[in-house]
XYZ file of C-alpha atoms in Angstrom:
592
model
C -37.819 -55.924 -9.553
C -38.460 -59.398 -8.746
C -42.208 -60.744 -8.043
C -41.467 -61.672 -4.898
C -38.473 -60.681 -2.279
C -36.911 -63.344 -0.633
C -36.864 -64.217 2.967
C -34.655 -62.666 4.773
C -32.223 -65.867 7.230
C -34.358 -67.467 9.729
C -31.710 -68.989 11.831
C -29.044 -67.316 14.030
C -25.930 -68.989 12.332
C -27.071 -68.084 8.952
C -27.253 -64.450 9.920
C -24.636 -64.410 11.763
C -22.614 -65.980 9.080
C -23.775 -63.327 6.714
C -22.704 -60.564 9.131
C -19.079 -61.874 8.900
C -18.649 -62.782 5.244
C -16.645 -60.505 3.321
C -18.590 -60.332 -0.193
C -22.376 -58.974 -0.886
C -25.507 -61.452 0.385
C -26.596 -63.588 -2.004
C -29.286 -62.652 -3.871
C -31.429 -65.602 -2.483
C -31.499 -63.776 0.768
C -31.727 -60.033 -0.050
C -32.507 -58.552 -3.590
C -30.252 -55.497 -4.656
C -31.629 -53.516 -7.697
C -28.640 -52.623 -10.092
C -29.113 -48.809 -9.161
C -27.972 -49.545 -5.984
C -24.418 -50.307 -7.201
C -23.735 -47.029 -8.374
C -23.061 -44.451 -5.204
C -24.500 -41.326 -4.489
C -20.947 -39.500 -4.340
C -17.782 -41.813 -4.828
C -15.051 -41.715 -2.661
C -12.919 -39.148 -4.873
C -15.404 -36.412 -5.015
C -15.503 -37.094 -0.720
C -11.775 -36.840 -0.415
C -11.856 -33.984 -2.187
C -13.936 -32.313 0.071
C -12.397 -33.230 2.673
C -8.982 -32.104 1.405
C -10.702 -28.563 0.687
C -11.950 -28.235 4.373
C -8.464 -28.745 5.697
C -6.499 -26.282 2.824
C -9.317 -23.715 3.428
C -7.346 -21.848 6.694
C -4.549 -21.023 4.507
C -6.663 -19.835 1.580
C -9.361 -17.660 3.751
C -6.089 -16.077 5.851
C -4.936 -14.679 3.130
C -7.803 -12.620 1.912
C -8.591 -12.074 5.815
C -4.846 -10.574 6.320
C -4.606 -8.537 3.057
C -7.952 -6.886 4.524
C -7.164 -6.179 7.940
C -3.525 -4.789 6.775
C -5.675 -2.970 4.397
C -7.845 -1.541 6.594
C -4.688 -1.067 8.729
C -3.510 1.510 6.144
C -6.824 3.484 5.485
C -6.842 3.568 9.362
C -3.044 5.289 9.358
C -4.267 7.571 6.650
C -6.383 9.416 9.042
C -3.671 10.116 11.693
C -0.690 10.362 8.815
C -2.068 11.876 5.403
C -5.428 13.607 6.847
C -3.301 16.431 8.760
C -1.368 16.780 5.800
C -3.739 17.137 3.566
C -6.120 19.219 5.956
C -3.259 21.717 6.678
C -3.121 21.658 2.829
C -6.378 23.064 2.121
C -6.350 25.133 5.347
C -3.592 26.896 3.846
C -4.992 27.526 0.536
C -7.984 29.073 2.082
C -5.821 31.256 4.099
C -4.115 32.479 1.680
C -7.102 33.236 -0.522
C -8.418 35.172 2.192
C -5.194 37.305 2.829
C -5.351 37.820 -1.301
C -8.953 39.055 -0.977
C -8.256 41.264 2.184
C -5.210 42.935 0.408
C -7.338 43.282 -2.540
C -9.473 44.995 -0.403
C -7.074 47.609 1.793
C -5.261 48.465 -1.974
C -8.904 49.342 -2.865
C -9.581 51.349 0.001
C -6.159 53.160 -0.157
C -6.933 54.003 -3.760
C -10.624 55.443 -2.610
C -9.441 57.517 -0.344
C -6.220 58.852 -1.950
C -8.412 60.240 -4.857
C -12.024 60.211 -3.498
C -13.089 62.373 -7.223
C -12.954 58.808 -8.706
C -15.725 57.331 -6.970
C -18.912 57.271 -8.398
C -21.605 56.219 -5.791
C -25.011 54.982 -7.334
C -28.221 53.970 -5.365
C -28.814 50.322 -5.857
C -31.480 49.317 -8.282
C -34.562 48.397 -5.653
C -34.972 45.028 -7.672
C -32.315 43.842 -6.608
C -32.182 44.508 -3.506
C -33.733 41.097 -2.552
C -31.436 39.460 -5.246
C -28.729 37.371 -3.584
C -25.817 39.058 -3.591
C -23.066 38.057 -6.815
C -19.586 38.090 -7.155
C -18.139 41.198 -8.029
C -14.567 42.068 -7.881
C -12.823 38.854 -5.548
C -12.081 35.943 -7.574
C -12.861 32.525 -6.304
C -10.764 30.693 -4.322
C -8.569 27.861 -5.914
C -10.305 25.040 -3.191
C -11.805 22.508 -4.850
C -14.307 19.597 -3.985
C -11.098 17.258 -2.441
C -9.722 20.264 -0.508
C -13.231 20.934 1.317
C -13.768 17.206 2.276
C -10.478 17.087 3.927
C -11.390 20.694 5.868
C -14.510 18.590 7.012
C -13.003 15.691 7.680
C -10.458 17.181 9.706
C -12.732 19.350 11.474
C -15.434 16.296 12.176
C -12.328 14.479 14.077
C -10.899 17.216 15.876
C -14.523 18.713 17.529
C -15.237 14.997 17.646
C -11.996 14.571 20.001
C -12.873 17.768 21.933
C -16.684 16.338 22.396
C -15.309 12.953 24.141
C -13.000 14.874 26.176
C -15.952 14.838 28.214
C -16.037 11.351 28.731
C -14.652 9.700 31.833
C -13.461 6.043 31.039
C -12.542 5.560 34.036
C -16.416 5.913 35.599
C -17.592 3.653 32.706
C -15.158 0.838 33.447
C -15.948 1.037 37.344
C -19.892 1.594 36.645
C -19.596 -1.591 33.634
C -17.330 -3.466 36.263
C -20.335 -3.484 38.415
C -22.912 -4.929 36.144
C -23.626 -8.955 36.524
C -21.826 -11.146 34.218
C -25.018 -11.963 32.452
C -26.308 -8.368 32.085
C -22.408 -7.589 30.678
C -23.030 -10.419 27.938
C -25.935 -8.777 26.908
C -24.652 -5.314 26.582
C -21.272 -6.154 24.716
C -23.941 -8.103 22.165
C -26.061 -4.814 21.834
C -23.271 -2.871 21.434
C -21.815 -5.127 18.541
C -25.396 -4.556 16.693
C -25.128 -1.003 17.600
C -21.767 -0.966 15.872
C -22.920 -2.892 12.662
C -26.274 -0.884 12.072
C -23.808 2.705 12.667
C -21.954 1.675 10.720
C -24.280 0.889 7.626
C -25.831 4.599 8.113
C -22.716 6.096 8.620
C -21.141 5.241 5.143
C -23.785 6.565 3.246
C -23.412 9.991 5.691
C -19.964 10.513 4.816
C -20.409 9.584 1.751
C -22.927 12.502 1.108
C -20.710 14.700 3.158
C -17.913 14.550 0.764
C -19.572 14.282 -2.764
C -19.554 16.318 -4.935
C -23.152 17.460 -5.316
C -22.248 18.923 -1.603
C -18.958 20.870 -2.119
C -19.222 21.833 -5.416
C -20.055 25.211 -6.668
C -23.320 26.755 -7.902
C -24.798 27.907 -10.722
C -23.165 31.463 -9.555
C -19.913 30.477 -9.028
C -20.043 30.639 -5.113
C -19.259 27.869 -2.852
C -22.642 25.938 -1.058
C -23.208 27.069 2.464
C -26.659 25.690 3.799
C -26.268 21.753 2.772
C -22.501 21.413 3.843
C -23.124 22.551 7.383
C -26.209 20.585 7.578
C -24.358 17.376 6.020
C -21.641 18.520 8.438
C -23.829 18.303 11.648
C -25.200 15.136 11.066
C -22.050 13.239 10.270
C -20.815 15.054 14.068
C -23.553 13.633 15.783
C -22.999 9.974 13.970
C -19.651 10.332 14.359
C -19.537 11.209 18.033
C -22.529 8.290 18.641
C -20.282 5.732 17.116
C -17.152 6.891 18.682
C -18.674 6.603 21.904
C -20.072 2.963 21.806
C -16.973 1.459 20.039
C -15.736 3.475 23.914
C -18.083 1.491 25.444
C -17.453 -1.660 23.895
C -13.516 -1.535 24.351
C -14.443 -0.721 28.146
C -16.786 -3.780 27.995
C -13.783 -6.311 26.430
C -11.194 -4.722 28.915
C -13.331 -5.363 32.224
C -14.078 -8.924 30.933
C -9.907 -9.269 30.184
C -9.308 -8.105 33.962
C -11.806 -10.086 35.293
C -10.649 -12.542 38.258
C -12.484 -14.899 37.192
C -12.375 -16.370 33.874
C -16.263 -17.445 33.619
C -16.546 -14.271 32.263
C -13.885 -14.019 29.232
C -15.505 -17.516 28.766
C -18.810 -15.792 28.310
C -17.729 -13.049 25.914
C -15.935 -15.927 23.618
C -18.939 -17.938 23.632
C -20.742 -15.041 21.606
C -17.943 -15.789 18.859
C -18.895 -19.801 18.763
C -22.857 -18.499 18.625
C -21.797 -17.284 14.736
C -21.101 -20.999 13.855
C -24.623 -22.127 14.707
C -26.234 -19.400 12.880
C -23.901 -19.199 9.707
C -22.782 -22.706 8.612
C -26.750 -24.250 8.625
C -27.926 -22.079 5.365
C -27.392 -21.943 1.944
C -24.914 -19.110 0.524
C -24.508 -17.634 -2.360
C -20.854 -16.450 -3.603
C -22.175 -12.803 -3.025
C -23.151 -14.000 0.403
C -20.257 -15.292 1.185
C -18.270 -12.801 0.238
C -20.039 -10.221 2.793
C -19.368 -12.509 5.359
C -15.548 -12.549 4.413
C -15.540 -8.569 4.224
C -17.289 -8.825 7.879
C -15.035 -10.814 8.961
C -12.145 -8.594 7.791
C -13.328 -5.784 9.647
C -14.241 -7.645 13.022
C -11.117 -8.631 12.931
C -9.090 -5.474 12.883
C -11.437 -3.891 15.211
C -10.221 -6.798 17.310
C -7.164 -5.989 16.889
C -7.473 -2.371 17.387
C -9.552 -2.760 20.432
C -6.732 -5.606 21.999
C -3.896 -3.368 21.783
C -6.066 -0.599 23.563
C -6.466 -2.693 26.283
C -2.897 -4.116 26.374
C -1.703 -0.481 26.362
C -4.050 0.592 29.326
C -2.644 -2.817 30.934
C 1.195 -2.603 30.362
C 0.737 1.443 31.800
C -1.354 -0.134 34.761
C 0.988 -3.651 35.796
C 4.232 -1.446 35.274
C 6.007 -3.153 31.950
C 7.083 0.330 30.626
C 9.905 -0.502 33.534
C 11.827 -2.292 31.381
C 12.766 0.615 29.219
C 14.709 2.257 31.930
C 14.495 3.636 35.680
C 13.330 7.064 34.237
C 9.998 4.823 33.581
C 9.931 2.650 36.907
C 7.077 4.043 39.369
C 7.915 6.225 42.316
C 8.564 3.938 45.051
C 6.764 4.901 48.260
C 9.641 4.845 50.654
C 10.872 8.155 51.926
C 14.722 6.708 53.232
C 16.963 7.690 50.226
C 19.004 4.654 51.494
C 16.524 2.354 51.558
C 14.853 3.721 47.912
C 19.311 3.045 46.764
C 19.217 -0.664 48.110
C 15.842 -1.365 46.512
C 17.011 0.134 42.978
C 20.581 -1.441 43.317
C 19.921 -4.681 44.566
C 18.580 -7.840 41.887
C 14.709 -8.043 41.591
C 13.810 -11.375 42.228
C 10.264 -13.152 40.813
C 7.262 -13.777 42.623
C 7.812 -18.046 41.318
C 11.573 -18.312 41.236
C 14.843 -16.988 42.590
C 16.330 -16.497 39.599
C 17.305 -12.778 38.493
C 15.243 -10.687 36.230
C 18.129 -11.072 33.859
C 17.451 -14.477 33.506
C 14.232 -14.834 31.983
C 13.565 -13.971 28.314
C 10.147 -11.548 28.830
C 9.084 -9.911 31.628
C 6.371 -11.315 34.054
C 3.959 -9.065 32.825
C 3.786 -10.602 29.150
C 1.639 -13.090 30.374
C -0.740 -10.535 32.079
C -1.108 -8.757 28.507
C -0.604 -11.292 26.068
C -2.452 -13.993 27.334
C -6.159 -12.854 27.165
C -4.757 -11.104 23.780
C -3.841 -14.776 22.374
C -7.037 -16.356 23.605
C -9.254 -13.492 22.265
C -7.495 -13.632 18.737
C -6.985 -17.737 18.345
C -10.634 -18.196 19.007
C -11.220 -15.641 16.361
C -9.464 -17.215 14.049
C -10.826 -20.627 14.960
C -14.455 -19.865 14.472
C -13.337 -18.202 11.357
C -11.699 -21.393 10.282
C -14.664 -23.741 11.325
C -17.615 -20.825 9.975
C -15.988 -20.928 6.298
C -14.643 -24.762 6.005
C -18.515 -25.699 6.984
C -19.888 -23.574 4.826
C -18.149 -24.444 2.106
C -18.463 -27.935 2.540
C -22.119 -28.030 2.649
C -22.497 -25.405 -0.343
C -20.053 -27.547 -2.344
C -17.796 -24.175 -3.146
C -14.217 -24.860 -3.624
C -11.552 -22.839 -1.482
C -10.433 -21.177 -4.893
C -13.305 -18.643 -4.427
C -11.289 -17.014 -1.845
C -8.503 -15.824 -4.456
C -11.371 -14.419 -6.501
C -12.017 -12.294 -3.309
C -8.233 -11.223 -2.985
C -8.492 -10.301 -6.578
C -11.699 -7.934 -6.216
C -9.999 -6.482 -2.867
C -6.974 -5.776 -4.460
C -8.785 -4.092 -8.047
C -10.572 -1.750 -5.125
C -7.131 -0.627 -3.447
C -4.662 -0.577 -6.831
C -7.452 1.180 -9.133
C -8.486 3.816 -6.272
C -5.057 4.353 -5.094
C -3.850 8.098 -4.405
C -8.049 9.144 -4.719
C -10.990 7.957 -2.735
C -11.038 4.668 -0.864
C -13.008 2.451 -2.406
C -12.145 -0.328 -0.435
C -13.240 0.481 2.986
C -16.346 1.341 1.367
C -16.536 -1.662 0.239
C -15.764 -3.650 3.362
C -17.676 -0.727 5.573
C -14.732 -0.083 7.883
C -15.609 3.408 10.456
C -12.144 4.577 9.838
C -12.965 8.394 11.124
C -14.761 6.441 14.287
C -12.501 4.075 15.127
C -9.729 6.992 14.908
C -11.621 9.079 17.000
C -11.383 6.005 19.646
C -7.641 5.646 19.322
C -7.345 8.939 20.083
C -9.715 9.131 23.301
C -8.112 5.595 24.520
C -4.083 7.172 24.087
C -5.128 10.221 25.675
C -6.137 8.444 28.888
C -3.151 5.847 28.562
C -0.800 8.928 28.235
C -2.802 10.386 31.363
C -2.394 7.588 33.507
C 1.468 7.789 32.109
C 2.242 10.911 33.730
C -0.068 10.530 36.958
C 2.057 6.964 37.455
C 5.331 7.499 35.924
C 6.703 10.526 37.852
C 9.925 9.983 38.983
C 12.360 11.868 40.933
C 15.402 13.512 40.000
C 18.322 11.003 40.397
C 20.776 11.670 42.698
C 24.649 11.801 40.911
C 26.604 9.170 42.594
C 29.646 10.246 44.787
C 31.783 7.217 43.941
C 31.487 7.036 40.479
C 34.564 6.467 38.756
C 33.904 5.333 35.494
C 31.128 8.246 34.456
C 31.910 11.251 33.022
C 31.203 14.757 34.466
C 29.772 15.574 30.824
C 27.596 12.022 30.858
C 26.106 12.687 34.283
C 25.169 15.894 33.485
C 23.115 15.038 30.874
C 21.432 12.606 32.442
C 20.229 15.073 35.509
C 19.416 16.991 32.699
C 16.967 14.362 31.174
C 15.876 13.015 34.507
C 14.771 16.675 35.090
C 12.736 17.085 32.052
C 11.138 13.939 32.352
C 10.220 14.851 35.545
C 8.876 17.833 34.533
C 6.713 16.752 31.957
C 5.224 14.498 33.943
C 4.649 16.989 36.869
C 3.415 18.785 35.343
C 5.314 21.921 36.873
C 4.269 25.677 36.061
C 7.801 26.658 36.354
C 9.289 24.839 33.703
C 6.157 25.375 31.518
C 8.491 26.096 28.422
C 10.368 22.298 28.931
C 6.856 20.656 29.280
C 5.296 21.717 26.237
C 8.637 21.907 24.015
C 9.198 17.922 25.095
C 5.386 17.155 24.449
C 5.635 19.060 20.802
C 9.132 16.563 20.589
C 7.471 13.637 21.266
C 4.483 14.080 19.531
C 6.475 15.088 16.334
C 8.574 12.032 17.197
C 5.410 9.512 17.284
C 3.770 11.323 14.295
C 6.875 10.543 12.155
C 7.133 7.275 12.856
C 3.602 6.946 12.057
C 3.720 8.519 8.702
C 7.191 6.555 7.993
C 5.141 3.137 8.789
C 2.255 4.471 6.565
C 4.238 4.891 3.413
C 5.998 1.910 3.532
C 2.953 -0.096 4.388
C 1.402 2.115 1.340
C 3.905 0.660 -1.129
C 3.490 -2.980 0.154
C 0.546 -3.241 -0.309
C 0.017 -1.451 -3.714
C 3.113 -3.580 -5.338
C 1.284 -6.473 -3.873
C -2.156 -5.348 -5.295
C -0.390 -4.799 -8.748
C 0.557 -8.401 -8.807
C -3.005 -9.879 -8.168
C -4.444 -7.184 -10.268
C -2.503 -7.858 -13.155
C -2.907 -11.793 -12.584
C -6.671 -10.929 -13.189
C -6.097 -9.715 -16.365
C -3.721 -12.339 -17.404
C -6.573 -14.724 -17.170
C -9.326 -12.576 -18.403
C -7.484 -12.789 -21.417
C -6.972 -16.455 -21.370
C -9.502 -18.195 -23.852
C -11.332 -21.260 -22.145
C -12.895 -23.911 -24.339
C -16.073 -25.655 -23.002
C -18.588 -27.774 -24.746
C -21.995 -27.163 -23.798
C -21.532 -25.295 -21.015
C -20.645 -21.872 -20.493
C -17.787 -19.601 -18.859
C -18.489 -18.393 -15.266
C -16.498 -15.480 -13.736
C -12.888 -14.474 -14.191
C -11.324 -17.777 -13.810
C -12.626 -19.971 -16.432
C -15.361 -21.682 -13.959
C -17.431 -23.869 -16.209
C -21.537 -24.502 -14.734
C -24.184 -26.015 -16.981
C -26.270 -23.860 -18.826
C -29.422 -22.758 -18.024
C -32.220 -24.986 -19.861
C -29.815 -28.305 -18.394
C -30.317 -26.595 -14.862
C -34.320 -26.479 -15.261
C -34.242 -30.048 -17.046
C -32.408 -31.664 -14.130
C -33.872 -29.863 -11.222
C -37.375 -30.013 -12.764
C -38.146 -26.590 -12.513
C -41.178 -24.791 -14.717
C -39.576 -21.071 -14.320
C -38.377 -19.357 -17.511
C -37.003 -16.406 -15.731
C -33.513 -16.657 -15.830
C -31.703 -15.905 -12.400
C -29.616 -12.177 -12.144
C -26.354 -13.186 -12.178
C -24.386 -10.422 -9.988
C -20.709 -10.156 -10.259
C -18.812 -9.491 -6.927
C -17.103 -6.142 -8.336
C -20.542 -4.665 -7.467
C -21.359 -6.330 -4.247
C -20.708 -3.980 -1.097
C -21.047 -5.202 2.650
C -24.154 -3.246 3.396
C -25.763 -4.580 -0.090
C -28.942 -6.643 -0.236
C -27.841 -8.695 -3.069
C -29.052 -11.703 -1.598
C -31.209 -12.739 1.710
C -29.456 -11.701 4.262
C -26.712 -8.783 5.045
C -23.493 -10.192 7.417
């Protein structure tokens, strides 16, 4: 440091010849201390931040995707594997109780065929209070897994028959009617709603299904009191949640139908609101990885909610008439000639004059798909934007992301076949958002038959080219479509036997999709799992430092951490590793 600075130039030319020269000032004008040469951050470590905020989409997508085709498959489970498994235990209960009750009538046979064997004595009057022990029936062969799927199955299906009661249709009309304002604010309560159920609902099923519930006592019999107990509370959660996911899928679909598109715009601004309040704090790696588990489930509840709503939509706008004229709706006209020319002659669109057998997809894609594309690419763009930020300004590398991947896929190949420890860990309300499906396909397959209920086609006098065989068989299905959608009492036997054929259809499909997607997914969590171990085993050198994690991270040690930062504390800092960090987990200052 000199004695004196110099003076800076005086005179315009100077200056303005020192704006335009190339090199550094001289040091007769301005003094520059040697410290000043070296940079802050060079240029490499800049463009390599930079170069990690544009690779981060592809990295984040794929932990995001494994999750939400995770969560995909737990959800399946419940409409796929639960039946099975209920009407599983369901049996064995049944038939312990027909063992019991033969045991019983054999007894009672043998009483009173020779009544000289039975030796009546008075109870002893002490214990007569006593609770009554097992005598002569064995115990049944349920165990702990059998009773939680008896629950579980039971908490869905009196859950179903509770929102029965609901009318959708009144909500949407009575939500339609709100102000746009007063709708942003309830689709933002019910998202908390959702978030804080769900955190209270974990730990109820949880307890409903451990084993300090459902297993036996000290006397051999099977609990009673804390089951049914356990078992009311998880109905009323259950049904609570249920209900405003309902409300929140009505909420989403009026804003989709809305004329006006101020108030999608609205809705999707809530989305951007998450940047301003995430990417402005510090994280931690446990941190973030709550956030990415949130943002797992958020987006298959998107997802689950969108295709709701598009199958409401493609039921309401008329695109299941592209499977056939069996599924066109009833046209109002009562000329049978006019009804022929309408059905015979080319549909035309509302913008063009060419044929419907010109375009690609029907008009009513756009209708569906379009709010279903803006919904989901803005989700995934404030993903993108949320994680790149944060990650740039808490200098973590994209690579943490396969270290999530890894711990996801431990959690679904280590728990496979047993309990699912992975939507625990990423708090998914699989037996909620089920019970939603359910309530939402009921309706759409109500508005089916009250839409879709066609009229017996006519045969066709100058047919040449059909069959008599072919035609018949189409009256034939033409009837019991009609039927079924009638609804009439005369052909009761058709309607139910083609509802039991669809159903069984539907439910096959399901469970074919659900294995498949089952195997996928655990050859896929195999590979990552085994990965793991591959370089848990790998030896990594480091002078003075020390190794961080499962992939041979390397961070200065703790004494060099107080030295440079200046800090006094000799408490060392927990170090939590994510294998133990759930999404409901206050392992750091905040819960996402």
């Amino acid at each position: 440091m000199p004695a004196t600075l110099p003076l800076p130039p005086l005179s315009i030319p100077t200056f303005l010849q020192l704006e335009l020269a190339s090199d550094r000032p001289s040091p007769l004008y301005i003094h520059r201390s040697a410290a000043a040469d070296i940079a802050y951050e060079s240029s490499a470590v800049k463009f390599e931040r930079l170069l990690n905020f544009l690779l981060l989409p592809p990295q984040l997508e794929r932990v995001l995707w494994f999750g939400a085709v995770a969560c995909f498959d737990a959800w399946l489970y419940t409409f796929t594997i639960l039946p099975l498994r209920f009407l599983k235990a369901v049996g064995i209960l049944v038939q312990w109780w027909m063992r019991n009750a033969w045991k019983e009538l054999c007894d009672l046979v043998d009483s009173v065929a020779s009544p000289s064997k039975v030796v009546h004595a008075w109870p002893d009057p002490l214990r007569r209070k006593r609770r009554h022990r097992r005598t002569r029936s064995t115990p049944s062969l349920l165990q702990s897994s059998h009773k939680a799927d008896i629950l579980k199955g039971l908490l869905v299906l009196i859950s179903c028959c509770i929102m029965m009661r609901l009318d959708p249709s009144r909500m949407y009309h009575n939500i339609r009617g709100q102000a746009a304002i007063k709708l942003y604010v309830i689709y933002n309560v019910l998202e908390v709603a959702d978030r804080l159920l769900s955190a209270i609902g974990q730990d109820v099923l949880e307890c409903l299904c451990s084993s300090e519930t459902l297993d036996r006592g000290s006397d051999g019999r099977s609990k009673v009191i804390r089951p049914f107990w356990m078992f009311i509370i998880a109905l009323v959660y259950n049904v609570i949640h249920a209900s405003a996911l309902l409300y929140q899928v009505i909420t989403l679909n009026v804003a989709v139908n809305s004329y006006s598109n101020a108030l999608l715009t609205l809705l999707m601004s809530n989305q951007f609101v998450e940047i301003k309040g995430t990417v402005f704090k510090k994280f931690e790696k446990e941190n973030l990885f709550q956030l990415t588990c949130a943002d797992v489930v958020e987006r298959f509840q998107l997802w689950l909610m969108l295709l709701i709503i598009a199958m409401r939509n493609i039921v309401e706008v008329g695109g299941l008439a592209v499977l056939g004229p069996s599924f066109t709706p009833p046209s109002t006209t009562s000329d049978p000639a006019a009804a022929f020319t309408n059905a015979t002659r080319a549909p035309l669109t509302t913008a063009s004059i060419l044929p419907k057998s010109f375009t690609i997809l029907p008009r009513w894609t756009g209708q569906v798909l379009g709010p279903f594309l803006i919904v989901l690419g803005s989700e995934m763009l404030v993903d993108w934007l949320k994680h790149a930020y944060i990650n740039k300004f808490n200098n973590t590398r994209p690579a943490i992301y396969g270290r999530f991947l890894d711990v996801l896929a431990k959690d679904y190949y280590t728990h496979a076949f047993a309990d699912q420890n992975l939507t625990k860990r990423l708090g998914l309300p699989v037996i909620p958002l089920a019970c939603l499906f359910i309530r939402a396909a009921v309706q759409t397959y109500q508005m089916f038959a009250a839409m879709y209920v066609p009229a017996p086609r006519a045969p066709l006098a100058g047919s040449a080219t059909s069959s008599a065989t072919t035609t018949a068989a189409i009256a034939r299905f033409d009837a019991l479509v009609h039927a079924v959608r009638s609804g009439n009492m005369w052909d009761a036997g058709a309607v139910w036997a083609a509802r039991i054929v669809f159903f069984l259809v539907v439910y096959l499909l399901l469970l074919g999709a659900k294995l498949v997607l089952g195997m996928a997914l655990l050859g896929l969590a195999r590979r990552r799992y085994r990965g793991m171990k591959e370089r848990e085993r790998t030896v990594y050198d480091a002078a003075g430092g020390r190794r961080f994690g499962d992939i041979g991270m390397v961070e200065v040690d703790e004494d060099k951490r107080r030295w440079i930062a200046g800090e006094e504390k000799k408490e060392k800092r927990r170090v939590v590793e994510l294998a133990g960090v759930d999404r409901y987990a206050m392992v750091a200052k905040r819960i996402w």
